[in-house]
Coordinates of C-alpha atoms in Angstrom, one line a residue:
M5 CA 0.0 0.0 0.0
P6 CA 1.3 3.5 -0.8
R7 CA 2.2 5.6 2.3
H8 CA -0.3 8.4 1.8
P9 CA -1.0 10.1 5.2
A10 CA -4.7 10.2 5.9
W11 CA -4.9 13.9 5.4
I12 CA -3.5 13.7 1.9
L13 CA -6.2 11.5 0.4
P14 CA -9.0 14.1 0.3
L15 CA -6.7 16.4 -1.7
L16 CA -7.2 14.1 -4.7
V17 CA -10.8 15.2 -4.9
A18 CA -11.7 18.6 -6.3
A19 CA -13.5 21.1 -4.1
G20 CA -16.7 22.8 -5.0
C21 CA -17.5 26.5 -5.6
G22 CA -18.8 28.9 -3.1
A23 CA -22.5 29.3 -2.1
P24 CA -24.7 31.7 -4.0
V25 CA -25.1 35.3 -2.6
S26 CA -28.3 35.8 -0.7
S27 CA -30.9 38.3 -2.0
A28 CA -29.9 40.6 0.9
D29 CA -26.4 41.0 -0.5
R30 CA -26.7 43.4 -3.4
L31 CA -23.2 43.3 -4.7
P32 CA -21.3 40.4 -6.2
V33 CA -19.2 38.3 -3.9
S34 CA -15.5 38.0 -4.8
Q35 CA -15.5 34.3 -4.4
D36 CA -12.6 32.5 -2.8
K37 CA -10.4 30.5 -5.1
R38 CA -11.5 26.9 -5.9
L39 CA -8.9 24.1 -5.7
E40 CA -8.9 21.6 -8.5
Q41 CA -6.2 19.3 -9.8
V42 CA -3.7 20.7 -12.2
P43 CA -3.4 18.1 -15.0
D44 CA -0.3 15.9 -14.9
E45 CA 1.6 17.7 -12.1
V46 CA 2.7 16.4 -8.7
I47 CA 4.3 18.2 -5.7
V48 CA 6.9 16.1 -3.9
K49 CA 8.2 17.1 -0.4
Y50 CA 11.5 15.4 0.5
R51 CA 12.5 14.9 4.1
A52 CA 15.2 17.2 5.4
P53 CA 18.5 15.5 6.2
E54 CA 18.8 14.7 9.9
G55 CA 19.7 17.7 12.0
M56 CA 19.2 20.1 9.1
R57 CA 15.6 21.3 9.7
A58 CA 15.3 25.1 9.5
E59 CA 14.6 26.8 12.7
A60 CA 14.1 30.5 13.6
T61 CA 17.8 31.4 13.0
M62 CA 18.6 28.9 10.2
F63 CA 17.5 29.6 6.6
P64 CA 17.4 27.1 3.6
E65 CA 19.6 29.2 1.4
D66 CA 22.4 28.9 3.9
I67 CA 22.2 25.1 4.0
A68 CA 24.5 23.2 1.6
P69 CA 22.7 20.2 0.0
T70 CA 24.0 16.9 1.4
R71 CA 22.3 14.6 -0.9
K72 CA 20.7 14.6 -4.4
Y73 CA 17.3 13.0 -4.8
D74 CA 16.5 11.0 -7.9
L75 CA 13.2 11.7 -9.7
L76 CA 11.1 8.8 -10.9
P77 CA 12.1 8.1 -14.5
E78 CA 8.6 8.9 -15.8
T79 CA 8.7 12.5 -14.4
T80 CA 10.4 15.7 -15.3
Q81 CA 11.2 18.5 -12.8
L82 CA 9.3 21.8 -13.6
D83 CA 10.2 23.8 -10.5
A84 CA 11.6 23.6 -7.0
T85 CA 11.7 25.6 -3.8
S86 CA 13.2 25.3 -0.3
F87 CA 11.5 25.2 3.1
D88 CA 13.8 23.2 5.3
S89 CA 16.7 22.1 3.1
R90 CA 17.9 23.0 -0.4
N91 CA 15.2 22.4 -3.0
D92 CA 13.3 20.1 -0.7
T93 CA 9.9 20.7 -2.4
V94 CA 9.7 19.9 -6.1
L95 CA 7.0 20.2 -8.8
V96 CA 7.2 17.5 -11.4
K97 CA 5.5 16.8 -14.7
T98 CA 3.9 13.3 -15.3
S99 CA 2.5 11.5 -18.2
R100 CA -1.1 12.3 -19.1
G101 CA -3.6 11.0 -16.4
E102 CA -0.8 9.6 -14.2
A103 CA -0.7 12.2 -11.4
A104 CA -2.4 10.1 -8.8
R105 CA -0.4 7.0 -9.4
V106 CA 2.9 9.0 -9.5
A107 CA 2.0 10.8 -6.3
A108 CA 1.5 7.4 -4.6
A109 CA 4.8 6.1 -6.0
Y110 CA 6.7 9.1 -4.6
A111 CA 4.9 8.9 -1.3
A112 CA 6.0 5.3 -0.9
R113 CA 9.7 6.3 -1.0
P114 CA 11.4 6.5 2.4
E115 CA 13.1 9.9 1.6
V116 CA 9.7 11.5 0.7
E117 CA 7.7 13.2 3.4
W118 CA 4.6 13.6 1.3
A119 CA 3.5 13.8 -2.4
I120 CA 0.3 15.1 -3.9
P121 CA -1.1 16.1 -7.3
N122 CA -0.8 19.8 -7.7
A123 CA -4.1 21.6 -7.1
R124 CA -5.4 24.7 -9.0
I125 CA -6.7 27.8 -7.3
Q126 CA -9.5 29.6 -9.3
A127 CA -10.9 33.0 -8.7
P128 CA -14.5 33.0 -10.0
V129 CA -16.0 36.4 -9.5
P130 CA -19.7 36.8 -10.2
V131 CA -20.5 40.2 -11.5
M132 CA -23.6 42.4 -12.1
P133 CA -23.5 44.4 -15.4
G134 CA -24.0 48.1 -14.7
Q135 CA -22.9 47.8 -11.1
Q136 CA -22.2 51.1 -9.4
P137 CA -19.7 51.5 -6.5
G138 CA -20.7 52.7 -3.1
T139 CA -24.4 52.0 -2.7
G140 CA -24.3 51.7 1.1
I141 CA -24.2 54.0 4.1
R142 CA -22.0 57.1 4.1
S143 CA -18.6 57.6 5.8
T144 CA -17.7 60.5 8.0
I145 CA -13.9 60.2 7.2
R146 CA -12.2 63.6 6.6
S147 CA -10.2 63.5 3.4
N148 CA -10.2 65.2 0.0
D149 CA -10.5 61.8 -1.8
P150 CA -13.8 62.0 -3.7
L151 CA -15.0 58.4 -3.0
V152 CA -14.2 58.4 0.7
A153 CA -17.8 59.1 1.7
Q154 CA -18.7 55.7 0.2
Q155 CA -16.2 53.8 2.4
W156 CA -18.6 53.1 5.3
Y157 CA -16.2 50.4 6.6
L158 CA -13.5 53.0 7.6
D159 CA -15.9 54.4 10.3
R160 CA -16.8 51.0 11.5
I161 CA -13.2 50.0 12.2
N162 CA -12.3 53.4 13.8
A163 CA -9.7 54.2 11.1
Q164 CA -9.7 58.0 11.6
A165 CA -8.7 57.7 15.3
A166 CA -6.0 55.2 14.4
W167 CA -4.5 57.5 11.8
A168 CA -3.8 60.1 14.4
T169 CA -1.2 57.7 15.7
S170 CA -0.1 55.6 12.7
T171 CA -0.6 55.4 8.9
G172 CA 1.4 52.2 8.3
T173 CA 4.7 53.9 7.3
G174 CA 7.6 51.6 7.2
V175 CA 5.5 48.4 6.9
T176 CA 5.1 46.4 3.8
V177 CA 2.0 44.5 2.9
A178 CA 2.6 41.7 0.4
V179 CA -0.5 41.2 -1.7
L180 CA -0.4 37.6 -3.0
D181 CA -2.9 37.7 -5.7
T182 CA -3.4 38.4 -9.4
G183 CA -0.9 41.2 -9.4
I184 CA -1.4 45.0 -8.9
D185 CA -1.9 47.8 -11.4
G186 CA 1.1 49.8 -10.2
G187 CA 0.2 52.7 -12.5
H188 CA -3.2 53.3 -10.7
P189 CA -3.2 57.0 -9.6
D190 CA -4.5 56.0 -6.2
L191 CA -1.6 53.6 -5.7
S192 CA 1.1 55.8 -7.1
G193 CA 4.5 55.3 -5.5
A194 CA 3.2 52.6 -3.2
V195 CA 3.8 49.4 -5.2
E196 CA 7.0 47.4 -5.4
K197 CA 7.5 44.3 -7.6
G198 CA 7.7 41.1 -5.5
G199 CA 7.8 38.5 -8.1
D200 CA 5.7 36.8 -10.8
F201 CA 5.1 33.0 -10.1
I202 CA 2.8 32.6 -13.1
S203 CA 5.0 33.5 -16.1
K204 CA 8.2 33.4 -14.0
S205 CA 9.2 36.9 -15.0
D206 CA 9.1 40.3 -13.3
D207 CA 5.7 41.1 -14.6
T208 CA 3.4 41.8 -11.6
A209 CA 0.8 43.8 -13.5
D210 CA -2.8 42.8 -12.8
K211 CA -4.5 41.2 -15.8
H212 CA -7.5 40.0 -13.8
G213 CA -8.5 42.8 -11.4
H214 CA -8.9 41.0 -8.0
G215 CA -5.4 41.9 -6.7
T216 CA -5.7 45.6 -7.5
H217 CA -9.0 45.7 -5.5
V218 CA -7.3 44.0 -2.6
A219 CA -4.3 46.4 -2.8
G220 CA -6.4 49.5 -2.7
I221 CA -8.3 48.4 0.4
V222 CA -4.9 48.1 2.2
G223 CA -2.9 51.0 0.9
A224 CA -4.7 53.5 -1.4
R225 CA -3.1 57.0 -0.7
K226 CA -4.9 59.5 1.5
D227 CA -5.5 63.2 0.6
N228 CA -4.2 62.9 -2.9
G229 CA -7.5 64.0 -4.4
V230 CA -8.0 60.7 -6.1
G231 CA -10.5 57.9 -5.4
I232 CA -10.5 56.3 -1.9
V233 CA -8.4 55.9 1.2
G234 CA -6.7 52.7 2.2
V235 CA -6.8 51.4 5.7
A236 CA -3.0 51.9 6.0
P237 CA -2.4 54.8 3.5
G238 CA 1.3 55.1 4.5
C239 CA 2.3 51.5 4.0
N240 CA 4.2 50.0 1.0
L241 CA 2.6 47.3 -1.2
L242 CA 4.6 44.3 -2.5
A243 CA 3.0 42.9 -5.6
V244 CA 3.4 39.1 -5.7
R245 CA 1.6 37.5 -8.6
V246 CA 0.5 34.0 -7.8
L247 CA -2.8 33.9 -9.8
G248 CA -3.0 34.4 -13.5
E249 CA -5.1 36.3 -16.0
S250 CA -8.0 33.8 -15.5
G251 CA -7.7 34.1 -11.8
G252 CA -6.1 30.6 -11.5
S253 CA -2.8 28.9 -10.8
G254 CA -1.5 25.9 -8.8
V255 CA -1.0 25.9 -5.1
F256 CA 2.7 25.4 -5.7
S257 CA 2.8 29.0 -7.1
V258 CA 1.0 30.3 -4.0
A259 CA 3.6 28.5 -1.8
R260 CA 6.4 30.0 -3.8
G261 CA 4.8 33.5 -3.4
I262 CA 4.6 33.1 0.4
K263 CA 8.3 32.1 0.5
A264 CA 9.3 35.0 -1.7
A265 CA 7.4 37.5 0.6
A266 CA 9.0 35.9 3.6
D267 CA 12.5 36.0 2.1
Y268 CA 11.8 39.7 1.3
A269 CA 11.2 40.3 5.0
K270 CA 14.5 38.6 5.9
R271 CA 16.5 40.4 3.2
T272 CA 15.2 43.9 3.7
K273 CA 14.7 43.7 7.5
K274 CA 11.2 45.2 7.0
R275 CA 8.0 44.3 8.8
V276 CA 5.9 42.3 6.3
V277 CA 2.3 41.4 6.5
I278 CA 1.3 38.7 3.9
N279 CA -2.2 39.1 2.6
L280 CA -3.9 36.0 1.1
S281 CA -7.3 36.7 -0.2
L282 CA -7.7 33.1 -1.4
G283 CA -8.7 29.7 -0.1
S284 CA -10.5 26.4 -0.4
R285 CA -12.9 24.1 1.5
M286 CA -10.4 21.3 1.3
P287 CA -9.4 19.7 4.7
V288 CA -5.7 20.5 4.4
D289 CA -3.2 22.2 2.1
P290 CA 0.2 20.8 2.9
V291 CA 2.4 22.9 0.7
D292 CA 0.9 26.2 1.9
F293 CA 1.0 24.9 5.5
M294 CA 4.7 24.3 5.0
A295 CA 5.1 27.8 3.4
G296 CA 3.2 29.3 6.4
W297 CA 5.6 27.5 8.8
Y298 CA 8.5 28.9 6.8
A299 CA 7.2 32.5 6.6
T300 CA 6.4 32.7 10.3
R301 CA 10.0 31.8 11.1
Q302 CA 11.2 34.7 8.9
G303 CA 9.1 37.1 11.0
A304 CA 6.1 37.7 8.6
L305 CA 2.5 37.8 9.7
L306 CA 0.1 35.8 7.5
V307 CA -3.5 37.0 7.1
A308 CA -5.9 34.8 5.0
A309 CA -9.6 34.8 3.9
A310 CA -11.8 32.3 5.8
G311 CA -13.8 31.6 2.6
N312 CA -17.2 32.5 1.0
E313 CA -19.1 29.3 1.2
G314 CA -21.1 30.0 4.4
G315 CA -19.5 26.9 5.9
P316 CA -16.3 25.8 7.8
V317 CA -13.1 27.9 7.6
G318 CA -11.1 26.9 4.5
V319 CA -7.4 26.4 3.9
P320 CA -4.9 27.8 4.2
A321 CA -6.7 30.2 6.7
K322 CA -7.6 27.5 9.2
H323 CA -3.9 26.4 9.6
R324 CA -2.3 27.7 12.7
Y325 CA 0.3 29.9 10.9
F326 CA -2.5 32.1 9.4
M327 CA -5.0 34.5 10.8
A328 CA -8.4 33.4 9.4
I329 CA -10.6 36.4 8.6
G330 CA -14.4 36.4 8.3
A331 CA -16.7 39.1 6.8
T332 CA -19.4 41.2 8.5
D333 CA -22.1 43.4 6.9
T334 CA -23.3 46.9 7.6
R335 CA -25.1 45.8 10.8
D336 CA -22.1 43.9 12.2
A337 CA -23.8 40.6 11.5
R338 CA -21.9 37.8 9.9
A339 CA -22.2 38.2 6.1
S340 CA -24.3 35.4 4.8
F341 CA -21.5 34.1 2.6
S342 CA -18.7 34.2 5.2
N343 CA -17.2 31.0 6.5
F344 CA -17.0 30.4 10.3
G345 CA -15.7 28.0 12.9
S346 CA -13.3 27.7 15.8
Q347 CA -10.2 28.6 13.7
L348 CA -11.6 32.1 12.9
A349 CA -9.3 34.8 14.3
L350 CA -11.1 38.0 13.5
S351 CA -13.9 39.6 11.4
A352 CA -13.9 42.7 9.3
P353 CA -16.4 44.5 7.0
G354 CA -16.8 42.6 3.7
V355 CA -19.9 43.9 2.1
D356 CA -20.1 46.9 -0.3
I357 CA -16.3 47.5 -0.2
V358 CA -15.3 50.2 -2.6
S359 CA -11.7 50.0 -3.8
T360 CA -9.4 50.4 -6.8
T361 CA -9.6 48.3 -10.0
P362 CA -7.2 48.4 -12.9
T363 CA -7.1 51.4 -15.1
Y364 CA -7.2 49.2 -18.2
P365 CA -9.4 46.4 -19.4
V366 CA -8.9 43.1 -17.5
T367 CA -10.9 39.9 -16.9
M368 CA -13.1 41.4 -14.3
T369 CA -13.9 44.5 -16.3
Q370 CA -14.9 42.3 -19.2
R371 CA -17.4 40.7 -16.9
G372 CA -19.0 44.0 -15.9
V373 CA -16.8 45.4 -13.0
A374 CA -15.9 49.1 -13.6
Q375 CA -12.4 50.2 -14.4
N376 CA -10.6 52.5 -11.8
F377 CA -13.0 52.0 -8.9
A378 CA -15.7 49.5 -8.0
A379 CA -17.5 47.8 -5.0
L380 CA -17.1 44.1 -4.3
Q381 CA -17.8 41.9 -1.4
G382 CA -16.4 38.8 0.2
T383 CA -13.9 37.6 2.8
S384 CA -11.3 38.6 0.1
M385 CA -12.3 42.2 0.9
A386 CA -12.4 41.7 4.7
T387 CA -8.9 40.2 4.8
P388 CA -7.0 43.3 3.5
I389 CA -8.8 45.4 6.0
V390 CA -7.2 43.4 8.8
S391 CA -3.9 43.4 6.9
G392 CA -4.1 47.2 6.8
V393 CA -4.8 47.4 10.5
A394 CA -1.9 45.1 11.2
A395 CA 0.3 47.5 9.2
L396 CA -0.9 50.4 11.4
V397 CA 0.0 48.4 14.6
W398 CA 3.4 47.3 13.4
S399 CA 4.3 50.8 12.2
K400 CA 3.7 52.1 15.7
H401 CA 5.5 49.2 17.3
P402 CA 8.3 48.2 14.9
D403 CA 10.1 46.2 17.6
W404 CA 7.1 43.9 18.1
S405 CA 7.0 40.3 16.9
P406 CA 4.3 39.0 14.6
A407 CA 2.7 37.3 17.6
Q408 CA 2.5 40.6 19.5
V409 CA 0.8 42.3 16.5
R410 CA -1.6 39.5 16.2
D411 CA -2.3 39.7 19.9
A412 CA -3.0 43.4 19.7
L413 CA -5.5 42.8 16.8
T414 CA -7.4 40.2 18.7
K415 CA -7.4 41.9 22.1
G416 CA -8.5 45.2 20.5
A417 CA -11.4 43.7 18.6
K418 CA -15.0 44.6 19.3
N419 CA -16.8 41.6 20.8
L420 CA -19.7 40.5 18.5
G421 CA -20.7 37.4 20.4
D422 CA -20.2 33.8 19.3
R423 CA -16.5 33.3 18.6
N424 CA -17.3 30.5 16.0
Q425 CA -19.2 33.2 14.0
F426 CA -16.8 36.2 14.5
G427 CA -13.6 35.0 16.1
A428 CA -12.4 37.6 18.6
G429 CA -14.8 40.1 17.0
L430 CA -14.8 43.1 14.7
V431 CA -11.3 44.5 14.1
D432 CA -10.9 47.9 15.7
A433 CA -7.9 50.0 14.3
A434 CA -7.9 52.5 17.1
A435 CA -8.0 49.9 19.9
A436 CA -5.4 47.8 18.2
V437 CA -3.0 50.7 17.8
A438 CA -3.6 52.1 21.3
P439 CA -1.3 49.8 23.5

């Protein structure tokens, strides 16, 4: 019998799409990404040599390889990355229709920790033609940005009071998504290229639209007379492209993006929040779990969407290295689409969230979402609100560890009741920054 751990087997089955939006939710939900198998690809995780596992002060690039692993003859290496020894995690190509058999064959080898067929992350975004941004309650935020009155969620998280203390300066939020339109006038000067793990180039431009919307929620510039205000208008944004033009990729690309953002934190000595507005209902995601383990040891804070199916918290959010974020509506109730459960860390507004969209035609605009600015909803929108607040906290307390930032976020949250529904409660920027 092949040595598949029990938690690996469900990964061979594709997950379903999110639940439909209720009639009470007027805007389209930016659905979480759906995991499916990538045809004829397998991820193989080799065991680290004895005594060579990376810890808090040891990094894979510093470890000389002590042994070369042979690939099965029917497979070809496509890519590799390192988590606890040099090139310990490898993506291989198989013959057509052979991924499950090859994964089992690799898993049976004593030097292999686990092996699974690569899984695809999709970003289906239902849209409504003719949609107009900002149809909810009005904001009282003081700014010369013309759409700020439509950002009701900034009042709800006490952003104005927090900005008197911190705007996120000196902190980088890595947006692992479809890329970012770095030429957007409301993101001007904020965006740095962090890597493209789709075409393996330095192209981090957003050809889908989802990533630019997430980026604006985090760090759109304040008082520039353009558009909206981000939750952390002084932070920097690192564009890490892990999802393609169609909104899809393999989980191996996501894991590589997490590692790249973590390595950026180590290399630059900057405080880095990693935003993952993506997820799945699958029971476990081992490669992203490993990437989360690695990133935490490089000093990064990982914030991930709980999911939009109205069911249990998805992966990777439910894994212990990630903060799982749920979505609330304008009444501070759990949004009907938002996932919930004991792994939920926090909640944030996720309905009628106005933000930036690419200034040029992309996949989302072809489906009816406006260029430049638009409103969407989903835990994908709630997550960058929390990432922005984390940037505010870390900017004020640059000597804090990720665990201390996380603790400030949860302790400062407004209690909304059942922790399975809301986690610690609604994120409160002013209370989180106050300590």
